């Protein structure tokens, strides 16, 4: 059974930091490109960051460059999103996503709420 379980969301003040985690199971984690997406109320889901199989290559949305860092630990089947200098506009539900380049399958987590507010 495939599972992506996010954790680490919560309420933080502007300028603060959070670290999201996504624990994967039920598939060969190292064969999947991992990403974080987010969806704010009334807006479409958007891609935040992506990390390739071994973690050597990353990409970020312009809105988070220099503030967010995506990483993965293939030994722990976990992908992380370190979020620094958080802004109110970062408020959203954050989703973990796995894309199998070879398998063609993709999976979503259930999401974790991040709220940036004073």
mmCIF file with all atom_site columns, C-alpha atoms in Angstrom:
data_model
loop_
_atom_site.group_PDB
_atom_site.id
_atom_site.type_symbol
_atom_site.label_atom_id
_atom_site.label_alt_id
_atom_site.label_comp_id
_atom_site.label_asym_id
_atom_site.label_entity_id
_atom_site.label_seq_id
_atom_site.pdbx_PDB_ins_code
_atom_site.Cartn_x
_atom_site.Cartn_y
_atom_site.Cartn_z
_atom_site.occupancy
_atom_site.B_iso_or_equiv
_atom_site.pdbx_formal_charge
_atom_site.auth_seq_id
_atom_site.auth_comp_id
_atom_site.auth_asym_id
_atom_site.auth_atom_id
_atom_site.pdbx_PDB_model_num
ATOM 1   C CA . UNK A 1 1   ? 0.000  0.000  0.000   1.00 0.00 ? 1   UNK A CA 1
ATOM 2   C CA . UNK A 1 2   ? 1.444  3.316  -1.105  1.00 0.00 ? 2   UNK A CA 1
ATOM 3   C CA . UNK A 1 3   ? 1.554  6.043  1.510   1.00 0.00 ? 3   UNK A CA 1
ATOM 4   C CA . UNK A 1 4   ? 2.928  9.556  1.649   1.00 0.00 ? 4   UNK A CA 1
ATOM 5   C CA . UNK A 1 5   ? 2.523  11.011 5.111   1.00 0.00 ? 5   UNK A CA 1
ATOM 6   C CA . UNK A 1 6   ? 3.346  14.679 5.642   1.00 0.00 ? 6   UNK A CA 1
ATOM 7   C CA . UNK A 1 7   ? 4.115  16.233 8.999   1.00 0.00 ? 7   UNK A CA 1
ATOM 8   C CA . UNK A 1 8   ? 5.593  19.407 10.439  1.00 0.00 ? 8   UNK A CA 1
ATOM 9   C CA . UNK A 1 9   ? 2.973  21.952 9.486   1.00 0.00 ? 9   UNK A CA 1
ATOM 10  C CA . UNK A 1 10  ? 1.509  24.458 11.903  1.00 0.00 ? 10  UNK A CA 1
ATOM 11  C CA . UNK A 1 11  ? 1.138  28.099 12.829  1.00 0.00 ? 11  UNK A CA 1
ATOM 12  C CA . UNK A 1 12  ? 4.226  30.314 12.665  1.00 0.00 ? 12  UNK A CA 1
ATOM 13  C CA . UNK A 1 13  ? 4.837  34.044 12.798  1.00 0.00 ? 13  UNK A CA 1
ATOM 14  C CA . UNK A 1 14  ? 6.141  35.938 9.765   1.00 0.00 ? 14  UNK A CA 1
ATOM 15  C CA . UNK A 1 15  ? 9.891  35.532 9.513   1.00 0.00 ? 15  UNK A CA 1
ATOM 16  C CA . UNK A 1 16  ? 9.781  32.177 11.249  1.00 0.00 ? 16  UNK A CA 1
ATOM 17  C CA . UNK A 1 17  ? 10.755 28.721 10.062  1.00 0.00 ? 17  UNK A CA 1
ATOM 18  C CA . UNK A 1 18  ? 9.173  25.310 9.673   1.00 0.00 ? 18  UNK A CA 1
ATOM 19  C CA . UNK A 1 19  ? 10.457 21.971 8.442   1.00 0.00 ? 19  UNK A CA 1
ATOM 20  C CA . UNK A 1 20  ? 8.037  19.697 6.640   1.00 0.00 ? 20  UNK A CA 1
ATOM 21  C CA . UNK A 1 21  ? 8.650  15.974 6.322   1.00 0.00 ? 21  UNK A CA 1
ATOM 22  C CA . UNK A 1 22  ? 7.075  13.414 4.035   1.00 0.00 ? 22  UNK A CA 1
ATOM 23  C CA . UNK A 1 23  ? 7.542  9.753  4.882   1.00 0.00 ? 23  UNK A CA 1
ATOM 24  C CA . UNK A 1 24  ? 7.021  7.400  1.955   1.00 0.00 ? 24  UNK A CA 1
ATOM 25  C CA . UNK A 1 25  ? 6.207  3.710  1.880   1.00 0.00 ? 25  UNK A CA 1
ATOM 26  C CA . UNK A 1 26  ? 4.907  1.102  -0.525  1.00 0.00 ? 26  UNK A CA 1
ATOM 27  C CA . UNK A 1 27  ? 7.108  1.976  -3.499  1.00 0.00 ? 27  UNK A CA 1
ATOM 28  C CA . UNK A 1 28  ? 10.789 2.241  -4.390  1.00 0.00 ? 28  UNK A CA 1
ATOM 29  C CA . UNK A 1 29  ? 11.425 5.738  -3.106  1.00 0.00 ? 29  UNK A CA 1
ATOM 30  C CA . UNK A 1 30  ? 14.793 6.228  -4.789  1.00 0.00 ? 30  UNK A CA 1
ATOM 31  C CA . UNK A 1 31  ? 13.189 5.702  -8.223  1.00 0.00 ? 31  UNK A CA 1
ATOM 32  C CA . UNK A 1 32  ? 10.840 8.624  -7.787  1.00 0.00 ? 32  UNK A CA 1
ATOM 33  C CA . UNK A 1 33  ? 11.240 12.343 -8.294  1.00 0.00 ? 33  UNK A CA 1
ATOM 34  C CA . UNK A 1 34  ? 9.856  14.036 -5.198  1.00 0.00 ? 34  UNK A CA 1
ATOM 35  C CA . UNK A 1 35  ? 8.149  17.386 -5.032  1.00 0.00 ? 35  UNK A CA 1
ATOM 36  C CA . UNK A 1 36  ? 6.283  19.677 -2.705  1.00 0.00 ? 36  UNK A CA 1
ATOM 37  C CA . UNK A 1 37  ? 3.188  21.495 -3.920  1.00 0.00 ? 37  UNK A CA 1
ATOM 38  C CA . UNK A 1 38  ? 0.957  23.934 -2.108  1.00 0.00 ? 38  UNK A CA 1
ATOM 39  C CA . UNK A 1 39  ? -2.582 25.177 -2.445  1.00 0.00 ? 39  UNK A CA 1
ATOM 40  C CA . UNK A 1 40  ? -3.877 28.345 -0.853  1.00 0.00 ? 40  UNK A CA 1
ATOM 41  C CA . UNK A 1 41  ? -7.609 28.981 -0.380  1.00 0.00 ? 41  UNK A CA 1
ATOM 42  C CA . UNK A 1 42  ? -9.232 29.949 -3.676  1.00 0.00 ? 42  UNK A CA 1
ATOM 43  C CA . UNK A 1 43  ? -6.064 29.302 -5.661  1.00 0.00 ? 43  UNK A CA 1
ATOM 44  C CA . UNK A 1 44  ? -4.779 26.495 -7.849  1.00 0.00 ? 44  UNK A CA 1
ATOM 45  C CA . UNK A 1 45  ? -2.235 24.008 -6.573  1.00 0.00 ? 45  UNK A CA 1
ATOM 46  C CA . UNK A 1 46  ? 1.270  25.160 -7.434  1.00 0.00 ? 46  UNK A CA 1
ATOM 47  C CA . UNK A 1 47  ? 4.649  23.474 -7.578  1.00 0.00 ? 47  UNK A CA 1
ATOM 48  C CA . UNK A 1 48  ? 6.970  24.681 -4.830  1.00 0.00 ? 48  UNK A CA 1
ATOM 49  C CA . UNK A 1 49  ? 10.105 22.551 -5.145  1.00 0.00 ? 49  UNK A CA 1
ATOM 50  C CA . UNK A 1 50  ? 11.422 19.361 -6.750  1.00 0.00 ? 50  UNK A CA 1
ATOM 51  C CA . UNK A 1 51  ? 14.353 17.081 -6.000  1.00 0.00 ? 51  UNK A CA 1
ATOM 52  C CA . UNK A 1 52  ? 15.615 14.365 -8.314  1.00 0.00 ? 52  UNK A CA 1
ATOM 53  C CA . UNK A 1 53  ? 16.367 10.736 -7.476  1.00 0.00 ? 53  UNK A CA 1
ATOM 54  C CA . UNK A 1 54  ? 19.646 11.066 -5.607  1.00 0.00 ? 54  UNK A CA 1
ATOM 55  C CA . UNK A 1 55  ? 19.078 14.631 -4.503  1.00 0.00 ? 55  UNK A CA 1
ATOM 56  C CA . UNK A 1 56  ? 21.704 16.116 -6.787  1.00 0.00 ? 56  UNK A CA 1
ATOM 57  C CA . UNK A 1 57  ? 19.330 18.435 -8.613  1.00 0.00 ? 57  UNK A CA 1
ATOM 58  C CA . UNK A 1 58  ? 16.670 20.720 -7.186  1.00 0.00 ? 58  UNK A CA 1
ATOM 59  C CA . UNK A 1 59  ? 14.280 23.285 -8.599  1.00 0.00 ? 59  UNK A CA 1
ATOM 60  C CA . UNK A 1 60  ? 12.196 25.949 -6.907  1.00 0.00 ? 60  UNK A CA 1
ATOM 61  C CA . UNK A 1 61  ? 9.339  28.272 -7.662  1.00 0.00 ? 61  UNK A CA 1
ATOM 62  C CA . UNK A 1 62  ? 10.559 31.844 -7.970  1.00 0.00 ? 62  UNK A CA 1
ATOM 63  C CA . UNK A 1 63  ? 8.430  32.828 -4.974  1.00 0.00 ? 63  UNK A CA 1
ATOM 64  C CA . UNK A 1 64  ? 10.404 30.576 -2.606  1.00 0.00 ? 64  UNK A CA 1
ATOM 65  C CA . UNK A 1 65  ? 13.938 30.680 -4.037  1.00 0.00 ? 65  UNK A CA 1
ATOM 66  C CA . UNK A 1 66  ? 16.493 31.532 -1.387  1.00 0.00 ? 66  UNK A CA 1
ATOM 67  C CA . UNK A 1 67  ? 14.036 30.804 1.441   1.00 0.00 ? 67  UNK A CA 1
ATOM 68  C CA . UNK A 1 68  ? 13.027 27.147 0.997   1.00 0.00 ? 68  UNK A CA 1
ATOM 69  C CA . UNK A 1 69  ? 15.258 24.095 0.670   1.00 0.00 ? 69  UNK A CA 1
ATOM 70  C CA . UNK A 1 70  ? 14.111 20.675 -0.494  1.00 0.00 ? 70  UNK A CA 1
ATOM 71  C CA . UNK A 1 71  ? 16.136 17.588 0.374   1.00 0.00 ? 71  UNK A CA 1
ATOM 72  C CA . UNK A 1 72  ? 15.701 13.840 0.591   1.00 0.00 ? 72  UNK A CA 1
ATOM 73  C CA . UNK A 1 73  ? 17.082 10.920 2.548   1.00 0.00 ? 73  UNK A CA 1
ATOM 74  C CA . UNK A 1 74  ? 16.707 7.769  0.481   1.00 0.00 ? 74  UNK A CA 1
ATOM 75  C CA . UNK A 1 75  ? 17.802 5.609  3.403   1.00 0.00 ? 75  UNK A CA 1
ATOM 76  C CA . UNK A 1 76  ? 14.810 6.888  5.386   1.00 0.00 ? 76  UNK A CA 1
ATOM 77  C CA . UNK A 1 77  ? 12.393 7.163  2.429   1.00 0.00 ? 77  UNK A CA 1
ATOM 78  C CA . UNK A 1 78  ? 11.751 10.742 3.436   1.00 0.00 ? 78  UNK A CA 1
ATOM 79  C CA . UNK A 1 79  ? 11.693 14.101 1.688   1.00 0.00 ? 79  UNK A CA 1
ATOM 80  C CA . UNK A 1 80  ? 11.957 17.386 3.535   1.00 0.00 ? 80  UNK A CA 1
ATOM 81  C CA . UNK A 1 81  ? 11.098 21.026 2.942   1.00 0.00 ? 81  UNK A CA 1
ATOM 82  C CA . UNK A 1 82  ? 12.944 23.517 5.112   1.00 0.00 ? 82  UNK A CA 1
ATOM 83  C CA . UNK A 1 83  ? 11.066 26.802 5.024   1.00 0.00 ? 83  UNK A CA 1
ATOM 84  C CA . UNK A 1 84  ? 12.740 29.943 6.330   1.00 0.00 ? 84  UNK A CA 1
ATOM 85  C CA . UNK A 1 85  ? 11.757 33.616 6.344   1.00 0.00 ? 85  UNK A CA 1
ATOM 86  C CA . UNK A 1 86  ? 8.125  32.618 6.046   1.00 0.00 ? 86  UNK A CA 1
ATOM 87  C CA . UNK A 1 87  ? 5.617  35.158 4.761   1.00 0.00 ? 87  UNK A CA 1
ATOM 88  C CA . UNK A 1 88  ? 1.827  35.330 5.135   1.00 0.00 ? 88  UNK A CA 1
ATOM 89  C CA . UNK A 1 89  ? 1.547  34.501 1.439   1.00 0.00 ? 89  UNK A CA 1
ATOM 90  C CA . UNK A 1 90  ? 3.177  31.131 2.142   1.00 0.00 ? 90  UNK A CA 1
ATOM 91  C CA . UNK A 1 91  ? 0.009  30.109 3.981   1.00 0.00 ? 91  UNK A CA 1
ATOM 92  C CA . UNK A 1 92  ? -1.381 27.023 2.257   1.00 0.00 ? 92  UNK A CA 1
ATOM 93  C CA . UNK A 1 93  ? -1.874 23.297 2.485   1.00 0.00 ? 93  UNK A CA 1
ATOM 94  C CA . UNK A 1 94  ? 1.426  21.692 1.481   1.00 0.00 ? 94  UNK A CA 1
ATOM 95  C CA . UNK A 1 95  ? 1.365  18.377 -0.377  1.00 0.00 ? 95  UNK A CA 1
ATOM 96  C CA . UNK A 1 96  ? 4.065  15.828 -0.989  1.00 0.00 ? 96  UNK A CA 1
ATOM 97  C CA . UNK A 1 97  ? 4.154  14.310 -4.480  1.00 0.00 ? 97  UNK A CA 1
ATOM 98  C CA . UNK A 1 98  ? 6.035  11.352 -5.933  1.00 0.00 ? 98  UNK A CA 1
ATOM 99  C CA . UNK A 1 99  ? 6.527  10.851 -9.677  1.00 0.00 ? 99  UNK A CA 1
ATOM 100 C CA . UNK A 1 100 ? 7.880  7.639  -11.096 1.00 0.00 ? 100 UNK A CA 1
ATOM 101 C CA . UNK A 1 101 ? 9.731  8.498  -14.263 1.00 0.00 ? 101 UNK A CA 1
ATOM 102 C CA . UNK A 1 102 ? 10.084 4.838  -15.210 1.00 0.00 ? 102 UNK A CA 1
ATOM 103 C CA . UNK A 1 103 ? 6.781  3.534  -13.838 1.00 0.00 ? 103 UNK A CA 1
ATOM 104 C CA . UNK A 1 104 ? 4.613  6.427  -14.931 1.00 0.00 ? 104 UNK A CA 1
ATOM 105 C CA . UNK A 1 105 ? 2.832  6.350  -11.599 1.00 0.00 ? 105 UNK A CA 1
ATOM 106 C CA . UNK A 1 106 ? 2.426  9.320  -9.308  1.00 0.00 ? 106 UNK A CA 1
ATOM 107 C CA . UNK A 1 107 ? 1.210  9.626  -5.728  1.00 0.00 ? 107 UNK A CA 1
ATOM 108 C CA . UNK A 1 108 ? -0.006 12.374 -3.425  1.00 0.00 ? 108 UNK A CA 1
ATOM 109 C CA . UNK A 1 109 ? 0.055  12.840 0.307   1.00 0.00 ? 109 UNK A CA 1
ATOM 110 C CA . UNK A 1 110 ? -2.925 14.077 2.291   1.00 0.00 ? 110 UNK A CA 1
ATOM 111 C CA . UNK A 1 111 ? -1.435 17.511 2.917   1.00 0.00 ? 111 UNK A CA 1
ATOM 112 C CA . UNK A 1 112 ? -0.330 19.491 5.937   1.00 0.00 ? 112 UNK A CA 1
ATOM 113 C CA . UNK A 1 113 ? -1.519 22.994 6.803   1.00 0.00 ? 113 UNK A CA 1
ATOM 114 C CA . UNK A 1 114 ? 1.003  25.818 7.090   1.00 0.00 ? 114 UNK A CA 1
ATOM 115 C CA . UNK A 1 115 ? -0.297 29.118 8.430   1.00 0.00 ? 115 UNK A CA 1
ATOM 116 C CA . UNK A 1 116 ? 1.923  32.193 8.631   1.00 0.00 ? 116 UNK A CA 1
ATOM 117 C CA . UNK A 1 117 ? 0.310  34.858 10.767  1.00 0.00 ? 117 UNK A CA 1
ATOM 118 C CA . UNK A 1 118 ? 1.058  37.197 13.618  1.00 0.00 ? 118 UNK A CA 1
#
